[in-house]
XYZ file of C-alpha atoms in Angstrom:
525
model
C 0.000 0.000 0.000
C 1.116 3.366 -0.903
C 1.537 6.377 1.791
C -0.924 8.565 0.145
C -3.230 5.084 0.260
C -2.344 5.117 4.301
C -2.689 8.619 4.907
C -6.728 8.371 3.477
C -7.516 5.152 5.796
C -5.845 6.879 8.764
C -7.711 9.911 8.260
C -10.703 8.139 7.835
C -9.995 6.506 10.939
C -9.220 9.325 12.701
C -12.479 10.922 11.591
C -14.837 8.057 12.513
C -12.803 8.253 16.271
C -14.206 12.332 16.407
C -17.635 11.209 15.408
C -17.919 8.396 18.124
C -16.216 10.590 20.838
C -19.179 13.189 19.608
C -21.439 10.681 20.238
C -20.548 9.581 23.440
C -20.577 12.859 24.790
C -23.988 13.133 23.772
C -25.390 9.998 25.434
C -25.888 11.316 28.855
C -28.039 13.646 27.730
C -29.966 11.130 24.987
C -30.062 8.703 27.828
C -31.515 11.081 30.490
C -34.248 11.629 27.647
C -35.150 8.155 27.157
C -35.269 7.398 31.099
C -37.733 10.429 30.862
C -39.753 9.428 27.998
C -39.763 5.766 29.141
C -40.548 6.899 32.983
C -43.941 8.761 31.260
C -44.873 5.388 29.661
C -44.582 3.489 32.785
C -46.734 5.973 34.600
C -49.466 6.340 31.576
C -49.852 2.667 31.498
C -50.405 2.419 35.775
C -52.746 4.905 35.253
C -54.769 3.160 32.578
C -54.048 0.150 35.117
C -55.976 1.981 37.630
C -58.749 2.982 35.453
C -59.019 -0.767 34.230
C -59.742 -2.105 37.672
C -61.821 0.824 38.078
C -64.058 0.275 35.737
C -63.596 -3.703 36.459
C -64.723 -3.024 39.534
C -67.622 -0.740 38.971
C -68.716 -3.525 36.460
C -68.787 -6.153 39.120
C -70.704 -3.673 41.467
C -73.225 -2.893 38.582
C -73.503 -6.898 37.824
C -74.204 -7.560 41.604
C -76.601 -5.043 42.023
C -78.562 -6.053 38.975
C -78.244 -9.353 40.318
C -79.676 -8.625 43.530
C -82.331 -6.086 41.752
C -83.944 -9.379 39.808
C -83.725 -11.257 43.059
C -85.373 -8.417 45.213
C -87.838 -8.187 41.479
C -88.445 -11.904 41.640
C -88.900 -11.903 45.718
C -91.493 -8.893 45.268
C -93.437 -10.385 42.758
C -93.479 -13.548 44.718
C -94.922 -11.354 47.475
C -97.319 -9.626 44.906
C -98.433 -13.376 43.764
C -98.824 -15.159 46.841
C -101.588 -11.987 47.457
C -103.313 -12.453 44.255
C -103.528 -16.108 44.813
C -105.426 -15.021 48.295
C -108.372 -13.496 46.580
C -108.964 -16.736 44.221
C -112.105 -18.205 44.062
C -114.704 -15.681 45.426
C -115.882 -15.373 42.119
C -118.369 -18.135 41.059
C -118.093 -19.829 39.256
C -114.312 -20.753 39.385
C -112.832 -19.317 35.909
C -110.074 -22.206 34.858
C -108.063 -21.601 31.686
C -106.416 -24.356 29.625
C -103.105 -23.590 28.246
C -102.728 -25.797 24.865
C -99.333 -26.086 22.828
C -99.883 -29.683 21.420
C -102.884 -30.815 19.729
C -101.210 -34.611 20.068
C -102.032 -34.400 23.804
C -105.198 -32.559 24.236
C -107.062 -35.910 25.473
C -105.655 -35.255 28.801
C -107.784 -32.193 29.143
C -111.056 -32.814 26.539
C -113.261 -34.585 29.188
C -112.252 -32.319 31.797
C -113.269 -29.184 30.126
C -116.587 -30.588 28.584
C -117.317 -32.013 32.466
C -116.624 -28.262 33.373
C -118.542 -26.705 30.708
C -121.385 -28.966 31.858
C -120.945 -27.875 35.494
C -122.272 -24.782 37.464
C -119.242 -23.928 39.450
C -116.835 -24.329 36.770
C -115.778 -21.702 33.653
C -113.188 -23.088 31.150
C -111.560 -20.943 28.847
C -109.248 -22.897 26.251
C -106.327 -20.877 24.603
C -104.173 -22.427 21.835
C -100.628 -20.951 22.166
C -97.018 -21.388 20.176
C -94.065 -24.157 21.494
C -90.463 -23.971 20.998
C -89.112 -27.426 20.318
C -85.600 -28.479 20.093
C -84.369 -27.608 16.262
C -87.752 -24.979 16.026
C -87.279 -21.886 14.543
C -88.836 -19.467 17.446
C -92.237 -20.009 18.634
C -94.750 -21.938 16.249
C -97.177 -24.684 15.891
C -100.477 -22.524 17.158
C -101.989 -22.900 13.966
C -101.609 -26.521 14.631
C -103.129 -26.223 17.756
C -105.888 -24.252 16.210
C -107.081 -26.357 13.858
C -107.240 -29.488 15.531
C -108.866 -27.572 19.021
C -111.798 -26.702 15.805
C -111.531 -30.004 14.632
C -113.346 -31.510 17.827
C -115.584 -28.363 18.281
C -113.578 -26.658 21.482
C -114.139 -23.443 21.561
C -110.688 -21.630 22.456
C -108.701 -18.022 22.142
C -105.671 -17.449 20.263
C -102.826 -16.388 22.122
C -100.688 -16.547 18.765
C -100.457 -12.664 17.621
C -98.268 -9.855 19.719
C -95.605 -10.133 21.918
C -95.181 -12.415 24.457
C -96.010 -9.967 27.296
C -99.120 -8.636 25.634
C -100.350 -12.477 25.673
C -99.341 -12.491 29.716
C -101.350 -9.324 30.125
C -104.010 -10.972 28.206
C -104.106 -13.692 30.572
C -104.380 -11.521 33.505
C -106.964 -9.544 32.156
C -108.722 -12.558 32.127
C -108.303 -13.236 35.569
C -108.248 -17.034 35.641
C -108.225 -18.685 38.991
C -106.716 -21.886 38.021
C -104.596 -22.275 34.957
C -103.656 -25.642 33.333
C -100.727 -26.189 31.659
C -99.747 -29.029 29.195
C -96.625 -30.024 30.622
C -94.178 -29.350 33.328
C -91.516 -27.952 30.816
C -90.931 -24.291 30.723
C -88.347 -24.731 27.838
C -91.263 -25.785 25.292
C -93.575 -22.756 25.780
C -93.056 -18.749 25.616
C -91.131 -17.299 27.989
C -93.878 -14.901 29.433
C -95.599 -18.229 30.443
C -93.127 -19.785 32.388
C -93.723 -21.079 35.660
C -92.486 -18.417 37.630
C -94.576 -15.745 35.598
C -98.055 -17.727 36.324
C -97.391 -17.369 40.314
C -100.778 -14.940 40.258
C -103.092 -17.773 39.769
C -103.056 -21.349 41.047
C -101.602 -24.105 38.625
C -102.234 -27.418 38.123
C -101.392 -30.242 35.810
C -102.740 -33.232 34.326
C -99.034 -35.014 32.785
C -98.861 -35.293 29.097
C -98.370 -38.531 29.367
C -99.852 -40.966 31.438
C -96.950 -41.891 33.995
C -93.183 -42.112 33.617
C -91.885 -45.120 33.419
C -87.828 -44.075 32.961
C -84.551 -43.050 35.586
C -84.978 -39.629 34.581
C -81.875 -37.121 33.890
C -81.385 -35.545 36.533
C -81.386 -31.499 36.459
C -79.165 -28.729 38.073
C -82.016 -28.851 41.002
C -84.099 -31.822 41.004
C -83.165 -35.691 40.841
C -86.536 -36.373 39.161
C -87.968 -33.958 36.853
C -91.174 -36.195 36.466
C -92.011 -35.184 39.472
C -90.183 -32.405 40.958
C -89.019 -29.642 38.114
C -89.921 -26.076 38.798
C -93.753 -26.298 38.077
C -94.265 -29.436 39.835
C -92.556 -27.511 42.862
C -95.243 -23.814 42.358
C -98.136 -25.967 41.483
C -101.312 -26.092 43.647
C -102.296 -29.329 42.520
C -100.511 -32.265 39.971
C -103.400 -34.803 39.178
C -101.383 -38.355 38.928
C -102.340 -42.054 37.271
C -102.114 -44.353 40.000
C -100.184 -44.737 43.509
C -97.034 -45.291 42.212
C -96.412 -42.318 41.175
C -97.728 -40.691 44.080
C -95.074 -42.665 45.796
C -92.375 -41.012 43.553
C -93.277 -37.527 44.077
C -93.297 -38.322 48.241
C -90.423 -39.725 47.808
C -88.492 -37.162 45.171
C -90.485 -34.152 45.722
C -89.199 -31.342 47.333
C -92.426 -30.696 48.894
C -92.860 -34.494 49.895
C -95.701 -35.071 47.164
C -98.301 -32.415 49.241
C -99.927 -31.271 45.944
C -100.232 -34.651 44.289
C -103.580 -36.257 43.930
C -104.027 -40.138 42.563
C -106.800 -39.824 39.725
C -106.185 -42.033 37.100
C -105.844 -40.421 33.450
C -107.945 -39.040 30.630
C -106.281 -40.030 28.305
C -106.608 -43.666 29.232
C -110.470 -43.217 29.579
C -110.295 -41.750 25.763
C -108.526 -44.492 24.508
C -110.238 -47.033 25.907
C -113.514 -45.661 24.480
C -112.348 -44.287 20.998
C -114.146 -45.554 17.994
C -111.840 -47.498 15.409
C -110.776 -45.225 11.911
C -107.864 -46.316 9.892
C -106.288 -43.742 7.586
C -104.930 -45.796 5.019
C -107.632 -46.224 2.477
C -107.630 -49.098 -0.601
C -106.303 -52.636 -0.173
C -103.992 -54.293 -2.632
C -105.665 -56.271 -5.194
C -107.049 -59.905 -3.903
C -106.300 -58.657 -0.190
C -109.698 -58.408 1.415
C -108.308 -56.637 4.960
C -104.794 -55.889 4.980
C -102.837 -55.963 8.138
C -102.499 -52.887 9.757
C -99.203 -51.669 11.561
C -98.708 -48.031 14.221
C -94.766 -47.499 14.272
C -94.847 -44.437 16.650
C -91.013 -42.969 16.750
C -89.711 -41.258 19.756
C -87.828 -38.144 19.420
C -84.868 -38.551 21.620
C -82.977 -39.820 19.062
C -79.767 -37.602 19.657
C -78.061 -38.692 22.140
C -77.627 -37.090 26.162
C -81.528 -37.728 27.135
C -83.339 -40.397 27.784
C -81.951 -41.954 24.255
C -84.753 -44.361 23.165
C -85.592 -43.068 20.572
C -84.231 -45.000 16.899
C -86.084 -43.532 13.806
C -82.477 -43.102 12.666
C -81.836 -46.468 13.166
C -85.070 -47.687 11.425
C -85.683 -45.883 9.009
C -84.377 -47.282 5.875
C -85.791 -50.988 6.881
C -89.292 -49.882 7.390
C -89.319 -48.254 4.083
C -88.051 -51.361 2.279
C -90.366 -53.569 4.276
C -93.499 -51.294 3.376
C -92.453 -51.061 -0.133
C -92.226 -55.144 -0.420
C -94.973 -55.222 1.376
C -98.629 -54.267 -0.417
C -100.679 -56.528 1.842
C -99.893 -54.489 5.239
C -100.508 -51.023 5.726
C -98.625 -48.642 7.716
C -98.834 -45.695 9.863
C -95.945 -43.584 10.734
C -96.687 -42.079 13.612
C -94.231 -39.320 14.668
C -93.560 -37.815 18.210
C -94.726 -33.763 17.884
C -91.065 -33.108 19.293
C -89.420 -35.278 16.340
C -89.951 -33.764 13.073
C -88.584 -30.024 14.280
C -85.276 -32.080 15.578
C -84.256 -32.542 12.463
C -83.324 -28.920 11.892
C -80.980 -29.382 14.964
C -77.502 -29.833 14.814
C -77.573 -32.727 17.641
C -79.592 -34.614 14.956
C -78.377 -37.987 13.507
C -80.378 -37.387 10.441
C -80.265 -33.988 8.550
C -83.168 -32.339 7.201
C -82.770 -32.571 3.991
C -82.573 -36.684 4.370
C -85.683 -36.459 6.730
C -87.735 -35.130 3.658
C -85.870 -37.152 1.093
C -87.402 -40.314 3.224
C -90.727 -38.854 3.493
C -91.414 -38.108 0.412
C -90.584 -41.895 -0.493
C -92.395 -43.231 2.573
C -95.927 -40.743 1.223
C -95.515 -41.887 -2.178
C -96.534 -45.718 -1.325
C -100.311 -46.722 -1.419
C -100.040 -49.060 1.969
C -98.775 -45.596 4.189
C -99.933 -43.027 5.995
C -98.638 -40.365 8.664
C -100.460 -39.139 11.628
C -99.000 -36.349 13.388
C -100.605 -33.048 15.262
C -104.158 -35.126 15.698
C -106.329 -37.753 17.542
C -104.422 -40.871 17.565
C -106.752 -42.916 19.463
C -108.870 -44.064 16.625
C -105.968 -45.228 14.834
C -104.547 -47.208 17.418
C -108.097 -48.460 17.935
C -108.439 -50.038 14.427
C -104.381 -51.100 14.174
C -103.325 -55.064 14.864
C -99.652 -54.320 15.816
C -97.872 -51.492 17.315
C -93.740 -50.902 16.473
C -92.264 -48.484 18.878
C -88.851 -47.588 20.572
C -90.991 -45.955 23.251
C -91.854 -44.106 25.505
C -95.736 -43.723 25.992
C -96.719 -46.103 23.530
C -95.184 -48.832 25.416
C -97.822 -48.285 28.141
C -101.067 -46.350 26.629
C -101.221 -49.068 23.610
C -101.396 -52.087 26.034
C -104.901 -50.120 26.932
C -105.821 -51.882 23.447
C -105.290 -55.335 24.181
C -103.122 -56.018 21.101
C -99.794 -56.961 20.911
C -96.469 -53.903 21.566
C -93.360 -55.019 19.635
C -90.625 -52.443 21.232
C -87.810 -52.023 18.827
C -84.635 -50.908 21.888
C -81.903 -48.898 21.328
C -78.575 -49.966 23.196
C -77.820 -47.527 26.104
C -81.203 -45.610 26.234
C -81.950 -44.845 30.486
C -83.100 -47.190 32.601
C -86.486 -48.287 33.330
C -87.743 -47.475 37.121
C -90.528 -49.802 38.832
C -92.947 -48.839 36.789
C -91.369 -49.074 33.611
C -89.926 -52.573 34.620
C -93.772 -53.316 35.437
C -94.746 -51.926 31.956
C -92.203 -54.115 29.523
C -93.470 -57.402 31.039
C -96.455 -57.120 28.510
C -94.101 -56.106 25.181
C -91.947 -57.428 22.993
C -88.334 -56.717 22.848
C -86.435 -57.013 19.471
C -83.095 -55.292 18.714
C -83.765 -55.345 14.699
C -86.253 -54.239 11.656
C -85.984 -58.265 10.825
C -87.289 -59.456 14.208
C -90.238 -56.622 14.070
C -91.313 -57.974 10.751
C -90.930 -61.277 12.142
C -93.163 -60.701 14.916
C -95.651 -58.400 13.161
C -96.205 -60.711 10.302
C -97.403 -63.909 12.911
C -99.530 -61.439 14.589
C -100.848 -59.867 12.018
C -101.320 -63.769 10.706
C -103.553 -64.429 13.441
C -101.460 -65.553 16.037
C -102.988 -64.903 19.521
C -100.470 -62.189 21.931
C -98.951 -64.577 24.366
C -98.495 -61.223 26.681
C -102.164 -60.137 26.719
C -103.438 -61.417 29.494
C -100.363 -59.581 31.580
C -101.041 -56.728 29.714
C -104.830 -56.797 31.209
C -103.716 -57.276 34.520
C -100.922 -54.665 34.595
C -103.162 -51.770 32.910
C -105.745 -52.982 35.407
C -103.389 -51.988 38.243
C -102.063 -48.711 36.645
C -104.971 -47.176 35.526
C -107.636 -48.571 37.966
C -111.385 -48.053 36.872
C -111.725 -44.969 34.636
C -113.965 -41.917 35.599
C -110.923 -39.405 36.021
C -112.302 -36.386 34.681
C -115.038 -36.556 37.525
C -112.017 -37.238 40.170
C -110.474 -34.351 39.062
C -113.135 -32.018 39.504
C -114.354 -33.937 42.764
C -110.617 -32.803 44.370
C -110.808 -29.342 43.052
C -114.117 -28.939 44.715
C -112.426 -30.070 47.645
C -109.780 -28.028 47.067
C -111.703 -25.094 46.680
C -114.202 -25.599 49.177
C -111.243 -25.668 51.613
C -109.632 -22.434 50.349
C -113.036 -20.524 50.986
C -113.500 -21.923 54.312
C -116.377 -23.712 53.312
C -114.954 -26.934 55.368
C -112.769 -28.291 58.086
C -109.701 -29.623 57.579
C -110.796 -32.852 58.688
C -112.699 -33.105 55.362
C -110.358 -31.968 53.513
C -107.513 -34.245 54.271
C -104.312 -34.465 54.345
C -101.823 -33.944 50.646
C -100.765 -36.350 49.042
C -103.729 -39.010 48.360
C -105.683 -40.419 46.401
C -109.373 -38.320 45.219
C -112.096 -40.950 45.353
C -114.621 -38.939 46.999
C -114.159 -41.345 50.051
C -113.454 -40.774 53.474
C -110.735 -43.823 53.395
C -108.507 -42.213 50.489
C -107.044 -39.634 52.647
C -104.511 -41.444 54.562
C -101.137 -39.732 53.926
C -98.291 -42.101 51.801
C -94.821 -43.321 53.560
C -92.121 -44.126 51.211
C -92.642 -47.623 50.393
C -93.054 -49.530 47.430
C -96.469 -49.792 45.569
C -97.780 -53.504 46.549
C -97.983 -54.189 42.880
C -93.680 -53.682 42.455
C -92.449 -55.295 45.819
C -89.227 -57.577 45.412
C -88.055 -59.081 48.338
C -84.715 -57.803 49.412
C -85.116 -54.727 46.161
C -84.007 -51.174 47.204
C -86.811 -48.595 46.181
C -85.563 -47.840 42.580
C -85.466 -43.798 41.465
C -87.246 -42.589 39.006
């Protein structure tokens, strides 16, 4: 390297040594600035700290007050109720209004409000209103309700139109004494008439169906929502089938089965009495009465509930089997909760396949489907019915005829009841062995199980006559809350209403003579 080459890299050197001694004379000074600027950072973001758990704070005040609000809201209007409910039943006669949401159960109410209509002390007012099923879209099915409450002549309002709360004033300004509901669950009906917002008037139930006969799932509160969910626990009275289910609510109730009363069931007197009427019209050619087969279909068929039901499971056999079939006739008989689940996302079948199966299943001559009406005609004039439960394993027995009970693996439990019920079905595990069955019965082969089936609805449903028991208790009941009697002819909750002086006696927890098993814990429903 040449000198004048040296000379430029030492200079250059030289000059970069001035700029970083420049530099590092300024640092103090840049770093004082920084511990400054950083310093007002620190303190911006403690103060936004402070606001934070301010406003954190404030939050969890405002949520605990609102919380308490509702609670002192619901307490006051408890208050407000339990006063309304005092001034009941001074009016004559006693206005009762029927709250309707499925047509498919009304025959748990029709004799009751015609044996009120034909009273003096009674006023029934019938109102059809919407139900939110699982996989519904909102509220619907009034018009449902509608037209099959005008199909057997009941004259009923139409709680349908408006909000919610403009039905609930509605209702007040009615000023019923006694309201029925369908069912215990407040999940299926409008908000606004939810058990807690009836509390002005007395309730009272008559069960959709006509006992349980399943280990229920148990809820957040209650063991045994058959017998102990939040309306069983506000209503005044809970009309039940027989004993046994009396002993269930004593024994699972929070309030020790006080409000029950043993009646029997309406339903059962309907179907005992209804006329035979077959839907499916025509016969195949050289078939002079074809056989005629219900398959009712649960709609638990997700799984998480009670999980008996198996459409999903059946579905495709019974289509083939009815298509090969032209000398049997079928009726597909649908629980009112099953054909909205198929718009929800817990369903085993989508929508779209649903209605891909229906319209095959309509487009036979030998089928029919009965949904939103009557069934009790049906069953009347049917030979077999095919069901994975529930009620139909106990309400077709009423008919004499032979129950072939497809079961799905893992569904709940039977209790002592149900265990009682299944003595006097059939229990097959595939579409072959129903057709195997159906066909001999349907052949003429006499029910081997019919003369336990006799005996067992003999001791569940006693007699009949339970529209008149109903009425006789809430006489009773009524008479009592007017001061009309002594408590000594009242009697004591939890009983059975007979009209006799010997029905009064109060229930211990003990099993039903009928279910006793030596050395057998008391089972829970």
């Amino acid at each position: 390297m040449g000198v004048r080459k040296r000379s430029e890299v030492l200079r250059a050197r030289i000059a970069t040594a001035r700029a970083l001694l420049r530099w590092a004379k300024d640092l103090p000074p840049r770093m004082d600035a920084l511990e400054r600027h950083l310093g007002a950072i620190d303190a911006e973001l403690h103060a936004h700290r402070n606001d934070a758990a301010e406003v954190q704070s404030g939050l969890a005040q405002v949520i605990a007050t609102v919380g308490e609000s509702r609670e002192g809201v619901v307490e006051l209007r408890d208050s407000v109720d339990v006063a309304a409910r005092r001034t009941a039943f001074r009016r004559r006669p006693t206005r009762v209004l029927f709250l309707v949401h499925v047509f498919g159960a009304w025959e748990a109410y029709h004799a009751l409000v015609e044996a009120m209509a034909a009273s003096k002390d009674f006023e029934p007012i019938v109102a059809s209103i919407p139900r939110r099923f699982a996989g519904s879209d909102g509220l619907v099915g009034e018009e449902d309700v509608h037209r099959g409450l005008s199909s057997r002549g009941v004259p009923h309002l139409r709680f349908a139109d408006g909000a919610p709360r403009d039905v609930l004033r509605l209702i007040k300004a009615i000023e019923p004494d006694v309201i029925f509901r369908q069912s215990q669950w407040d999940a299926d009906i409008p908000d606004e008439l939810g058990t807690e917002r009836l509390g002005f008037a007395r309730t009272c139930l008559v069960p959709y169906e006509t006992m349980n006969i399943v280990v229920n799932v148990p809820d957040h509160r209650a063991s045994n929502t058959a017998v102990d969910s939040e309306y069983h626990r506000a209503a005044w009275l809970v009309f039940c089938t027989n004993e046994m289910m009396l002993e269930t609510a004593v024994r699972d109730g929070a309030r020790g089965g006080a409000q029950f009363r043993v009646v029997g069931h309406p339903k059962a007197d309907h179907l005992r009495t209804a006329p035979p009427d077959w839907p499916v019209y025509g016969t195949a050619d050289g078939v002079a009465r074809p056989g005629r087969i219900v398959w009712s279909a649960h709609h638990t068929i997700a799984q998480g509930w009670t999980d008996f039901g198996a459409f999903h499971l059946m579905r495709g056999d019974m289509l083939a089997w009815a298509e090969r079939c032209a000398d049997t006739q079928f009726v597909f008989m649908p629980h009112p909760a099953l054909l909205p689940f198929f718009d929800s996302d817990a369903s085993p079948v989508c929508r779209s396949e649903f209605d891909a199966w229906m319209r095959e299943w309509d487009a036979l001559p030998n089928t029919a489907v009965l949904s939103e009406a009557d069934y009790g005609p049906t069953l009347a004039a049917s030979d077999v019915m095919v069901t994975d439960g529930l009620s139909m394993l106990v309400e077709y027995q009423l008919f004499d005829k032979p129950v072939i009970f497809f079961e799905r693996e893992g569904h709940r439990p039977f209790n002592a009841i149900g265990r009682q019920v299944i003595r006097g079905v059939h229990t097959v595990h595939t579409v072959g062995e129903v057709r195997e069955l159906a066909e001999k019965f349907v052949g003429g082969t006499p029910d081997p199980l019919r003369f336990r089936q006799r005996d067992t609805m003999k001791k569940l449903f006693g007699d009949g006559g339970s529209a008149e028991r109903i009425l006789a208790a809430l006489r009773q009941e009524i008479a009592r809350e007017r001061g009309e009697v002594g408590s000594e002819l009242a009697g004591r909750p939890g009983r059975r209403s007979s009209g006799r002086t010997d029905g009064t006696r109060a229930m211990r927890n003990r099993r039903p003579a009928g279910l006793e098993r030596a050395g057998e814990p008391p089972a829970r429903d």
